[in-house]
């Protein structure tokens, strides 16, 4: 039973844990990356304990020196983890105590790993959110830049994957700008609920020492202090909320990637991906695959799965802390890493996209202008529903004779309605159709330019 390494809680036990159980229940494998947050939290906790006279100043000084030494070892990759280190919290406390001796045993006064772990995760997530928002902004700027550089490109807008009405490519791209703007708002809003200090809640009931949670909150840059100790150690809403926001972001990124990969097909031929962001085929020499876009779309699977995992882990759990909650970290880390690397890659790739003006314009003619004819008649007094019917008959006639809408002469058009005049011809271009959609939010170039100016490109 004599073992070289010890457990934080071994006092109550007469047999050490089995090796399999130890491996199975430990979280060090994945939570060691929390070490910078764990150290920071411990330093501030220690200072607070000394300030409040809860532990002797001498011991606090020793503990802080020990933590500084641990930091050095971790930074240099020299920290020796022991098989008995259950998690990053135990590992750091164990090593610090090795360094400073019995005084180290005072650090865990007025603290439990239950409030400690939530502290670490909240600090981690605040960092992630800040980085994500910066990178998301880069993606949005790249989208706005593309819109700006391609302002005169008209393309078919689609509904039901059928050519519908001409739009500006820039307008289509700025739809994504706005979608990602809502994602940013969700991250910002989520951050306000991450920004709450759990430390000081103890295991669940609070602590019987005269701690100063406001001091700790201020030192660790938390906006608020959790007001219910049971909630503070049990709550993982903030992770679920982050993953929900990340999932919606990935819905948006997936849709963008589907648009782009579709536009890159020979059938569409609207866009060319940069070579640096494409891959080839091992067998078909001609292939150029929009790999990055496909993989981004594929990554959404793991992000959605992470959200699902967090919801299932928490559902039906009684208050307060349960070890089930330890399973919160891998999905959180995976989704955070995925979101960050995805946004970075996208921000780098987007500026290299080349749009094919002629292909796009060519696809935006013809029957996409049918609504223009109906609007023309409606402006001249015909009820829109009736105008719709008249133009429907014109379209049917064109389909039967295999002619394009723009090819009809005025005389032919007048066979369907005498309201058609000579000026109808100038309405039948994609540019004219776009230019007329001036109502707020419409694709008219003036609107798009105004939006770009607001965005600042
Ligand atoms: N490794 C644990 C986790 O990630 C830390 C908290 C452990 N608390 C406990 N009472 N066993 O949740």
Tab-separated table of C-alpha atoms and ligand atoms in Angstrom:
chain	number	residue	atom	x	y	z
A	1	UNK	CA	0.000	0.000	0.000
A	2	UNK	CA	2.989	2.279	0.303
A	3	UNK	CA	2.964	4.356	-2.862
A	4	UNK	CA	5.437	6.931	-3.989
A	5	UNK	CA	2.737	9.345	-5.010
A	6	UNK	CA	-0.191	10.591	-3.026
A	7	UNK	CA	-3.771	11.632	-3.516
A	8	UNK	CA	-5.185	14.882	-2.191
A	9	UNK	CA	-7.867	12.836	-0.486
A	10	UNK	CA	-6.049	9.661	0.534
A	11	UNK	CA	-6.575	10.159	4.290
A	12	UNK	CA	-9.979	8.483	4.279
A	13	UNK	CA	-8.883	5.445	2.290
A	14	UNK	CA	-7.097	2.283	3.247
A	15	UNK	CA	-6.399	1.090	-0.289
A	16	UNK	CA	-5.017	3.081	-3.205
A	17	UNK	CA	-7.107	3.308	-6.363
A	18	UNK	CA	-6.635	0.634	-8.949
A	19	UNK	CA	-4.517	1.665	-11.905
A	20	UNK	CA	-7.418	1.212	-14.333
A	21	UNK	CA	-9.758	3.302	-12.199
A	22	UNK	CA	-7.102	5.957	-11.855
A	23	UNK	CA	-6.596	6.141	-15.582
A	24	UNK	CA	-10.298	6.117	-16.239
A	25	UNK	CA	-11.292	8.831	-13.779
A	26	UNK	CA	-8.366	11.176	-14.313
A	27	UNK	CA	-8.732	14.260	-16.455
A	28	UNK	CA	-5.110	15.372	-16.619
A	29	UNK	CA	-4.769	14.079	-20.173
A	30	UNK	CA	-7.090	16.822	-21.392
A	31	UNK	CA	-7.265	19.431	-18.622
A	32	UNK	CA	-3.525	20.101	-18.363
A	33	UNK	CA	-3.935	22.911	-20.841
A	34	UNK	CA	-5.789	24.819	-18.118
A	35	UNK	CA	-2.553	25.271	-16.215
A	36	UNK	CA	-2.063	29.011	-16.861
A	37	UNK	CA	-5.556	29.705	-15.532
A	38	UNK	CA	-5.149	27.365	-12.587
A	39	UNK	CA	-1.914	29.048	-11.563
A	40	UNK	CA	-3.349	32.520	-11.922
A	41	UNK	CA	-6.363	31.561	-9.815
A	42	UNK	CA	-4.167	30.006	-7.143
A	43	UNK	CA	-1.910	33.034	-6.940
A	44	UNK	CA	-4.801	35.398	-6.410
A	45	UNK	CA	-6.515	33.021	-3.979
A	46	UNK	CA	-3.292	32.808	-1.967
A	47	UNK	CA	-2.859	36.581	-1.854
A	48	UNK	CA	-6.432	36.993	-0.709
A	49	UNK	CA	-6.009	34.400	2.062
A	50	UNK	CA	-2.972	36.294	3.359
A	51	UNK	CA	-4.598	39.738	3.091
A	52	UNK	CA	-7.565	38.467	5.058
A	53	UNK	CA	-5.314	36.947	7.711
A	54	UNK	CA	-6.620	33.468	6.915
A	55	UNK	CA	-3.124	32.093	6.360
A	56	UNK	CA	0.190	33.515	7.642
A	57	UNK	CA	1.895	35.982	5.293
A	58	UNK	CA	5.125	33.942	5.546
A	59	UNK	CA	3.385	30.863	4.196
A	60	UNK	CA	1.708	32.847	1.447
A	61	UNK	CA	5.103	34.139	0.337
A	62	UNK	CA	6.412	30.585	0.188
A	63	UNK	CA	3.366	29.378	-1.720
A	64	UNK	CA	3.680	32.189	-4.254
A	65	UNK	CA	7.353	31.366	-4.767
A	66	UNK	CA	6.432	27.705	-5.214
A	67	UNK	CA	3.754	28.590	-7.750
A	68	UNK	CA	6.266	30.753	-9.614
A	69	UNK	CA	8.616	27.786	-9.767
A	70	UNK	CA	5.794	25.553	-11.033
A	71	UNK	CA	5.026	28.142	-13.700
A	72	UNK	CA	8.646	28.071	-14.841
A	73	UNK	CA	8.648	24.306	-15.050
A	74	UNK	CA	5.393	24.222	-16.989
A	75	UNK	CA	6.510	26.951	-19.378
A	76	UNK	CA	9.773	25.178	-20.058
A	77	UNK	CA	8.042	21.824	-20.498
A	78	UNK	CA	10.064	20.509	-17.555
A	79	UNK	CA	7.118	19.866	-15.235
A	80	UNK	CA	7.026	16.186	-14.272
A	81	UNK	CA	3.491	14.879	-14.065
A	82	UNK	CA	2.985	11.824	-11.849
A	83	UNK	CA	0.663	8.939	-12.683
A	84	UNK	CA	-1.278	9.749	-9.524
A	85	UNK	CA	-2.004	13.352	-10.628
A	86	UNK	CA	-5.742	13.204	-11.191
A	87	UNK	CA	-6.107	16.533	-12.816
A	88	UNK	CA	-4.220	19.748	-13.373
A	89	UNK	CA	-5.363	21.137	-10.016
A	90	UNK	CA	-3.947	18.169	-8.093
A	91	UNK	CA	-0.745	18.170	-10.140
A	92	UNK	CA	0.018	21.832	-9.485
A	93	UNK	CA	-0.795	21.623	-5.779
A	94	UNK	CA	1.252	18.445	-5.432
A	95	UNK	CA	4.333	19.930	-7.083
A	96	UNK	CA	4.046	23.290	-5.297
A	97	UNK	CA	3.907	21.462	-1.962
A	98	UNK	CA	6.936	19.373	-2.891
A	99	UNK	CA	8.796	22.624	-3.466
A	100	UNK	CA	7.655	24.639	-0.435
A	101	UNK	CA	6.967	21.935	2.146
A	102	UNK	CA	4.106	21.925	4.675
A	103	UNK	CA	3.206	25.604	4.079
A	104	UNK	CA	1.975	24.508	0.648
A	105	UNK	CA	-0.805	22.633	2.362
A	106	UNK	CA	-2.462	25.946	3.240
A	107	UNK	CA	-3.246	26.959	-0.338
A	108	UNK	CA	-6.411	24.898	-0.507
A	109	UNK	CA	-7.924	26.664	2.518
A	110	UNK	CA	-11.391	28.024	1.669
A	111	UNK	CA	-11.325	26.359	-1.718
A	112	UNK	CA	-12.535	23.171	-3.359
A	113	UNK	CA	-11.660	21.751	-6.726
A	114	UNK	CA	-15.343	22.220	-7.485
A	115	UNK	CA	-15.121	25.992	-7.505
A	116	UNK	CA	-11.520	25.893	-8.720
A	117	UNK	CA	-12.296	23.988	-11.893
A	118	UNK	CA	-15.153	26.287	-12.890
A	119	UNK	CA	-12.886	29.235	-12.273
A	120	UNK	CA	-10.280	27.795	-14.640
A	121	UNK	CA	-12.818	26.996	-17.323
A	122	UNK	CA	-14.378	30.444	-17.105
A	123	UNK	CA	-10.978	32.113	-17.416
A	124	UNK	CA	-10.158	29.856	-20.357
A	125	UNK	CA	-13.438	30.599	-22.106
A	126	UNK	CA	-13.112	34.362	-21.670
A	127	UNK	CA	-9.758	34.136	-23.445
A	128	UNK	CA	-11.210	31.976	-26.186
A	129	UNK	CA	-14.117	34.347	-26.700
A	130	UNK	CA	-11.796	37.328	-26.989
A	131	UNK	CA	-9.606	35.559	-29.541
A	132	UNK	CA	-12.586	34.240	-31.460
A	133	UNK	CA	-14.175	37.642	-31.725
A	134	UNK	CA	-10.972	39.162	-33.105
A	135	UNK	CA	-10.667	36.396	-35.711
A	136	UNK	CA	-14.342	36.562	-36.567
A	137	UNK	CA	-13.868	40.263	-37.216
A	138	UNK	CA	-11.026	39.411	-39.624
A	139	UNK	CA	-13.339	37.073	-41.514
A	140	UNK	CA	-16.035	39.730	-41.680
A	141	UNK	CA	-13.529	42.287	-42.925
A	142	UNK	CA	-12.358	39.833	-45.589
A	143	UNK	CA	-15.963	39.347	-46.720
A	144	UNK	CA	-16.561	43.086	-46.857
A	145	UNK	CA	-13.306	43.492	-48.780
A	146	UNK	CA	-14.442	40.975	-51.392
A	147	UNK	CA	-17.778	42.760	-51.670
A	148	UNK	CA	-16.011	46.079	-52.129
A	149	UNK	CA	-13.608	44.817	-54.799
A	150	UNK	CA	-16.415	43.144	-56.745
A	151	UNK	CA	-19.036	45.854	-56.485
A	152	UNK	CA	-20.009	45.797	-60.136
A	153	UNK	CA	-20.628	42.049	-60.397
A	154	UNK	CA	-24.223	40.963	-60.928
A	155	UNK	CA	-25.197	37.376	-60.419
A	156	UNK	CA	-28.329	35.273	-60.242
A	157	UNK	CA	-29.952	35.187	-56.843
A	158	UNK	CA	-31.516	31.771	-56.165
A	159	UNK	CA	-34.513	30.487	-54.295
A	160	UNK	CA	-35.193	26.737	-54.261
A	161	UNK	CA	-31.838	26.497	-56.079
A	162	UNK	CA	-33.600	27.966	-59.118
A	163	UNK	CA	-32.489	31.188	-60.747
A	164	UNK	CA	-34.748	33.837	-59.256
A	165	UNK	CA	-33.724	37.479	-59.619
A	166	UNK	CA	-30.442	39.268	-60.328
A	167	UNK	CA	-28.533	40.522	-57.306
A	168	UNK	CA	-25.152	42.072	-56.719
A	169	UNK	CA	-22.510	39.574	-55.645
A	170	UNK	CA	-21.580	42.167	-53.030
A	171	UNK	CA	-25.113	42.063	-51.612
A	172	UNK	CA	-24.974	38.281	-51.392
A	173	UNK	CA	-21.587	38.414	-49.655
A	174	UNK	CA	-22.744	41.071	-47.215
A	175	UNK	CA	-25.554	38.759	-46.148
A	176	UNK	CA	-22.783	36.657	-44.600
A	177	UNK	CA	-21.261	39.770	-43.088
A	178	UNK	CA	-24.511	40.396	-41.233
A	179	UNK	CA	-24.978	36.740	-40.271
A	180	UNK	CA	-21.518	36.647	-38.743
A	181	UNK	CA	-22.283	39.942	-37.041
A	182	UNK	CA	-25.079	38.231	-35.150
A	183	UNK	CA	-22.657	35.459	-34.216
A	184	UNK	CA	-20.349	38.076	-32.805
A	185	UNK	CA	-23.211	39.572	-30.787
A	186	UNK	CA	-24.014	36.123	-29.420
A	187	UNK	CA	-20.396	35.613	-28.355
A	188	UNK	CA	-20.315	39.032	-26.732
A	189	UNK	CA	-23.548	38.377	-24.904
A	190	UNK	CA	-22.420	34.901	-23.850
A	191	UNK	CA	-19.245	36.446	-22.431
A	192	UNK	CA	-21.241	38.529	-19.971
A	193	UNK	CA	-22.470	35.309	-18.366
A	194	UNK	CA	-19.040	33.679	-18.470
A	195	UNK	CA	-17.644	36.691	-16.675
A	196	UNK	CA	-18.771	35.607	-13.202
A	197	UNK	CA	-16.416	34.515	-10.401
A	198	UNK	CA	-17.298	31.094	-8.938
A	199	UNK	CA	-14.311	30.898	-6.570
A	200	UNK	CA	-15.352	31.268	-2.952
A	201	UNK	CA	-18.236	28.825	-3.288
A	202	UNK	CA	-16.209	25.979	-1.818
A	203	UNK	CA	-17.416	22.482	-2.524
A	204	UNK	CA	-21.021	23.669	-2.682
A	205	UNK	CA	-22.086	25.349	0.569
A	206	UNK	CA	-19.777	28.345	0.633
A	207	UNK	CA	-16.809	28.689	2.997
A	208	UNK	CA	-16.573	29.531	6.710
A	209	UNK	CA	-13.582	31.886	6.334
A	210	UNK	CA	-13.695	35.673	6.009
A	211	UNK	CA	-12.714	35.600	2.328
A	212	UNK	CA	-12.820	38.639	0.040
A	213	UNK	CA	-14.425	37.522	-3.182
A	214	UNK	CA	-14.621	41.059	-4.560
A	215	UNK	CA	-10.839	41.336	-4.307
A	216	UNK	CA	-10.412	38.035	-6.138
A	217	UNK	CA	-12.912	39.080	-8.800
A	218	UNK	CA	-11.123	42.336	-9.363
A	219	UNK	CA	-7.681	40.714	-9.539
A	220	UNK	CA	-8.879	38.091	-11.994
A	221	UNK	CA	-10.855	40.644	-13.989
A	222	UNK	CA	-14.322	39.222	-13.400
A	223	UNK	CA	-17.272	41.601	-13.704
A	224	UNK	CA	-19.390	39.841	-11.093
A	225	UNK	CA	-19.296	37.358	-8.227
A	226	UNK	CA	-21.586	34.303	-8.306
A	227	UNK	CA	-24.283	34.753	-5.677
A	228	UNK	CA	-25.295	31.157	-5.036
A	229	UNK	CA	-22.575	28.679	-4.137
A	230	UNK	CA	-24.620	25.640	-5.183
A	231	UNK	CA	-25.367	27.149	-8.569
A	232	UNK	CA	-21.769	28.311	-8.983
A	233	UNK	CA	-20.288	24.803	-8.761
A	234	UNK	CA	-23.057	23.144	-10.763
A	235	UNK	CA	-23.581	25.637	-13.548
A	236	UNK	CA	-22.247	24.740	-16.968
A	237	UNK	CA	-24.846	26.826	-18.844
A	238	UNK	CA	-22.102	29.157	-19.907
A	239	UNK	CA	-20.396	26.343	-21.801
A	240	UNK	CA	-23.610	25.145	-23.418
A	241	UNK	CA	-24.372	28.711	-24.381
A	242	UNK	CA	-20.964	29.178	-25.955
A	243	UNK	CA	-21.359	25.924	-27.872
A	244	UNK	CA	-24.821	26.956	-29.051
A	245	UNK	CA	-23.403	30.233	-30.351
A	246	UNK	CA	-20.500	28.351	-31.948
A	247	UNK	CA	-22.937	25.901	-33.546
A	248	UNK	CA	-24.940	28.712	-35.111
A	249	UNK	CA	-21.678	30.232	-36.352
A	250	UNK	CA	-20.876	26.909	-38.003
A	251	UNK	CA	-24.306	26.771	-39.612
A	252	UNK	CA	-23.429	30.088	-41.202
A	253	UNK	CA	-19.926	29.027	-42.198
A	254	UNK	CA	-21.301	25.817	-43.695
A	255	UNK	CA	-23.774	27.728	-45.795
A	256	UNK	CA	-21.032	30.047	-47.012
A	257	UNK	CA	-18.867	27.062	-47.889
A	258	UNK	CA	-21.703	25.408	-49.763
A	259	UNK	CA	-22.287	28.559	-51.795
A	260	UNK	CA	-18.584	28.765	-52.602
A	261	UNK	CA	-18.092	25.099	-53.464
A	262	UNK	CA	-21.160	25.182	-55.657
A	263	UNK	CA	-19.991	28.318	-57.400
A	264	UNK	CA	-16.631	26.623	-57.995
A	265	UNK	CA	-18.182	23.759	-60.012
A	266	UNK	CA	-17.811	23.781	-63.805
A	267	UNK	CA	-21.599	23.958	-63.930
A	268	UNK	CA	-21.645	27.322	-62.149
A	269	UNK	CA	-18.129	28.530	-62.926
A	270	UNK	CA	-18.609	31.648	-60.804
A	271	UNK	CA	-15.520	31.477	-58.655
A	272	UNK	CA	-11.963	30.220	-58.680
A	273	UNK	CA	-10.377	29.200	-55.390
A	274	UNK	CA	-6.779	30.226	-54.801
A	275	UNK	CA	-4.377	27.366	-55.595
A	276	UNK	CA	-2.880	27.685	-52.116
A	277	UNK	CA	-6.251	26.784	-50.617
A	278	UNK	CA	-7.144	23.923	-52.945
A	279	UNK	CA	-6.045	20.336	-53.284
A	280	UNK	CA	-5.663	17.919	-56.166
A	281	UNK	CA	-6.615	14.318	-56.770
A	282	UNK	CA	-4.265	11.366	-56.551
A	283	UNK	CA	-5.811	9.844	-59.660
A	284	UNK	CA	-7.558	12.556	-61.690
A	285	UNK	CA	-4.948	15.028	-62.888
A	286	UNK	CA	-7.444	17.721	-63.808
A	287	UNK	CA	-9.032	18.003	-60.357
A	288	UNK	CA	-8.886	21.117	-58.218
A	289	UNK	CA	-10.853	20.567	-55.053
A	290	UNK	CA	-12.140	23.302	-52.724
A	291	UNK	CA	-10.883	21.257	-49.814
A	292	UNK	CA	-10.723	24.008	-47.233
A	293	UNK	CA	-14.357	24.959	-47.760
A	294	UNK	CA	-15.469	21.333	-47.596
A	295	UNK	CA	-13.555	20.674	-44.419
A	296	UNK	CA	-14.935	23.795	-42.769
A	297	UNK	CA	-18.409	22.498	-43.582
A	298	UNK	CA	-17.452	19.105	-42.204
A	299	UNK	CA	-16.114	20.608	-38.982
A	300	UNK	CA	-19.620	21.728	-38.104
A	301	UNK	CA	-20.340	18.107	-37.178
A	302	UNK	CA	-17.974	18.131	-34.241
A	303	UNK	CA	-19.105	21.549	-33.044
A	304	UNK	CA	-22.776	20.506	-33.033
A	305	UNK	CA	-21.771	17.273	-31.311
A	306	UNK	CA	-20.034	19.263	-28.585
A	307	UNK	CA	-23.210	21.195	-27.878
A	308	UNK	CA	-25.159	17.955	-27.772
A	309	UNK	CA	-22.616	16.486	-25.371
A	310	UNK	CA	-22.875	19.404	-22.944
A	311	UNK	CA	-26.658	19.278	-22.944
A	312	UNK	CA	-26.751	15.542	-22.365
A	313	UNK	CA	-24.068	15.673	-19.661
A	314	UNK	CA	-26.106	18.175	-17.662
A	315	UNK	CA	-29.589	16.906	-18.298
A	316	UNK	CA	-31.021	15.135	-15.302
A	317	UNK	CA	-28.014	15.821	-13.033
A	318	UNK	CA	-28.991	16.678	-9.495
A	319	UNK	CA	-27.344	19.638	-7.810
A	320	UNK	CA	-24.549	20.219	-7.044
A	321	UNK	CA	-21.185	19.086	-8.499
A	322	UNK	CA	-21.096	15.591	-10.013
A	323	UNK	CA	-18.110	13.992	-11.697
A	324	UNK	CA	-20.134	13.798	-14.887
A	325	UNK	CA	-19.300	17.474	-15.235
A	326	UNK	CA	-15.662	16.611	-15.796
A	327	UNK	CA	-16.771	15.524	-19.277
A	328	UNK	CA	-17.511	19.155	-20.127
A	329	UNK	CA	-13.937	19.947	-21.046
A	330	UNK	CA	-13.112	17.885	-24.115
A	331	UNK	CA	-16.124	19.101	-26.106
A	332	UNK	CA	-15.395	22.667	-25.034
A	333	UNK	CA	-11.732	22.441	-26.011
A	334	UNK	CA	-12.463	20.695	-29.261
A	335	UNK	CA	-15.103	23.211	-30.317
A	336	UNK	CA	-12.922	26.177	-29.288
A	337	UNK	CA	-9.908	24.884	-31.199
A	338	UNK	CA	-12.060	24.040	-34.192
A	339	UNK	CA	-13.723	27.446	-34.258
A	340	UNK	CA	-10.445	29.315	-33.940
A	341	UNK	CA	-8.571	27.367	-36.609
A	342	UNK	CA	-11.561	27.496	-38.945
A	343	UNK	CA	-11.908	31.253	-38.698
A	344	UNK	CA	-8.172	31.788	-39.135
A	345	UNK	CA	-8.094	29.650	-42.264
A	346	UNK	CA	-11.168	31.283	-43.711
A	347	UNK	CA	-9.791	34.768	-43.105
A	348	UNK	CA	-6.644	33.773	-44.984
A	349	UNK	CA	-8.474	32.123	-47.875
A	350	UNK	CA	-11.282	34.561	-48.657
A	351	UNK	CA	-9.164	37.399	-50.095
A	352	UNK	CA	-7.800	34.989	-52.729
A	353	UNK	CA	-11.179	34.151	-54.279
A	354	UNK	CA	-11.507	35.251	-57.936
A	355	UNK	CA	-15.006	35.801	-59.242
A	356	UNK	CA	-15.876	35.366	-62.924
A	357	UNK	CA	-17.785	38.443	-63.911
A	358	UNK	CA	-18.923	37.278	-67.360
A	359	UNK	CA	-20.138	33.878	-66.169
A	360	UNK	CA	-22.106	35.474	-63.400
A	361	UNK	CA	-23.665	38.160	-65.525
A	362	UNK	CA	-24.552	35.682	-68.237
A	363	UNK	CA	-26.401	33.537	-65.719
A	364	UNK	CA	-28.299	36.558	-64.400
A	365	UNK	CA	-30.163	37.332	-67.659
A	366	UNK	CA	-33.223	35.820	-69.300
A	367	UNK	CA	-36.140	34.617	-67.230
A	368	UNK	CA	-34.653	36.127	-64.077
A	369	UNK	CA	-36.012	39.371	-65.537
A	370	UNK	CA	-39.606	38.134	-65.684
A	371	UNK	CA	-40.431	39.897	-62.412
A	372	UNK	CA	-39.243	43.133	-64.067
A	373	UNK	CA	-41.912	42.747	-66.739
A	374	UNK	CA	-44.609	42.104	-64.159
A	375	UNK	CA	-43.495	45.117	-62.102
A	376	UNK	CA	-43.488	47.204	-65.290
A	377	UNK	CA	-47.144	46.355	-65.929
A	378	UNK	CA	-48.060	46.894	-62.278
A	379	UNK	CA	-46.481	50.353	-62.360
A	380	UNK	CA	-48.700	51.104	-65.341
A	381	UNK	CA	-51.850	50.323	-63.431
A	382	UNK	CA	-52.361	46.582	-63.847
A	383	UNK	CA	-52.984	44.731	-60.549
A	384	UNK	CA	-49.807	42.791	-59.784
A	385	UNK	CA	-51.569	39.433	-59.669
A	386	UNK	CA	-52.927	40.010	-63.187
A	387	UNK	CA	-49.500	41.205	-64.389
A	388	UNK	CA	-47.984	38.026	-62.958
A	389	UNK	CA	-50.414	35.994	-65.080
A	390	UNK	CA	-49.652	37.971	-68.258
A	391	UNK	CA	-45.893	37.517	-67.830
A	392	UNK	CA	-46.416	33.842	-67.012
A	393	UNK	CA	-48.023	33.483	-70.423
A	394	UNK	CA	-45.083	35.335	-72.018
A	395	UNK	CA	-42.624	32.963	-70.341
A	396	UNK	CA	-44.604	29.978	-71.546
A	397	UNK	CA	-44.556	31.384	-75.077
A	398	UNK	CA	-40.762	31.874	-74.915
A	399	UNK	CA	-40.231	28.347	-73.632
A	400	UNK	CA	-42.369	26.918	-76.408
A	401	UNK	CA	-40.527	28.852	-79.134
A	402	UNK	CA	-37.129	28.498	-77.514
A	403	UNK	CA	-36.484	32.253	-77.361
A	404	UNK	CA	-35.122	34.465	-74.604
A	405	UNK	CA	-37.240	37.041	-72.834
A	406	UNK	CA	-35.016	39.919	-73.983
A	407	UNK	CA	-35.333	38.776	-77.607
A	408	UNK	CA	-39.064	39.556	-77.822
A	409	UNK	CA	-39.903	42.595	-79.891
A	410	UNK	CA	-42.241	45.318	-78.631
A	411	UNK	CA	-44.885	44.097	-81.062
A	412	UNK	CA	-44.680	40.587	-79.651
A	413	UNK	CA	-44.922	41.878	-76.092
A	414	UNK	CA	-47.937	44.012	-77.014
A	415	UNK	CA	-49.780	40.913	-78.149
A	416	UNK	CA	-49.871	40.057	-74.406
A	417	UNK	CA	-50.571	43.579	-73.100
A	418	UNK	CA	-50.928	46.949	-74.777
A	419	UNK	CA	-49.454	48.565	-71.659
A	420	UNK	CA	-45.973	47.647	-72.913
A	421	UNK	CA	-44.182	50.664	-74.438
A	422	UNK	CA	-40.795	51.224	-76.068
A	423	UNK	CA	-39.094	51.917	-72.696
A	424	UNK	CA	-39.683	48.325	-71.575
A	425	UNK	CA	-36.468	47.237	-73.337
A	426	UNK	CA	-34.224	49.184	-70.977
A	427	UNK	CA	-35.770	47.368	-68.028
A	428	UNK	CA	-34.647	43.985	-69.278
A	429	UNK	CA	-31.045	43.933	-68.053
A	430	UNK	CA	-29.740	42.496	-64.800
A	431	UNK	CA	-28.186	45.880	-63.981
A	432	UNK	CA	-31.536	47.660	-64.357
A	433	UNK	CA	-33.273	45.041	-62.222
A	434	UNK	CA	-30.647	45.471	-59.503
A	435	UNK	CA	-30.647	49.262	-59.669
A	436	UNK	CA	-34.401	49.449	-59.106
A	437	UNK	CA	-34.277	47.585	-55.796
A	438	UNK	CA	-33.603	50.701	-53.808
A	439	UNK	CA	-35.952	50.082	-50.912
A	440	UNK	CA	-34.021	49.657	-47.664
A	441	UNK	CA	-32.242	46.325	-47.582
A	442	UNK	CA	-32.522	45.761	-51.342
A	443	UNK	CA	-29.667	44.909	-53.678
A	444	UNK	CA	-29.406	48.333	-55.421
A	445	UNK	CA	-25.802	49.385	-55.726
A	446	UNK	CA	-26.512	52.612	-53.823
A	447	UNK	CA	-27.697	50.557	-50.832
A	448	UNK	CA	-24.727	48.229	-50.984
A	449	UNK	CA	-22.309	51.156	-51.215
A	450	UNK	CA	-23.967	52.772	-48.236
A	451	UNK	CA	-23.634	49.561	-46.242
A	452	UNK	CA	-19.969	49.210	-47.203
A	453	UNK	CA	-19.368	52.783	-46.076
A	454	UNK	CA	-21.005	52.009	-42.716
A	455	UNK	CA	-18.807	48.945	-42.397
A	456	UNK	CA	-15.826	51.117	-43.225
A	457	UNK	CA	-14.373	49.579	-46.376
B	1	LIG	N1	-11.191	17.200	-12.648
B	1	LIG	C1	-12.421	17.671	-12.075
B	1	LIG	C2	-13.299	18.238	-13.179
B	1	LIG	O1	-12.806	18.444	-14.233
B	1	LIG	C3	-12.132	18.730	-11.077
B	1	LIG	C4	-13.134	18.779	-9.980
B	1	LIG	C5	-13.058	17.543	-9.170
B	1	LIG	N2	-13.890	17.606	-8.018
B	1	LIG	C6	-14.149	16.512	-7.311
B	1	LIG	N3	-14.881	16.656	-6.275
B	1	LIG	N4	-13.718	15.323	-7.676
B	1	LIG	O2	-14.459	18.476	-12.988
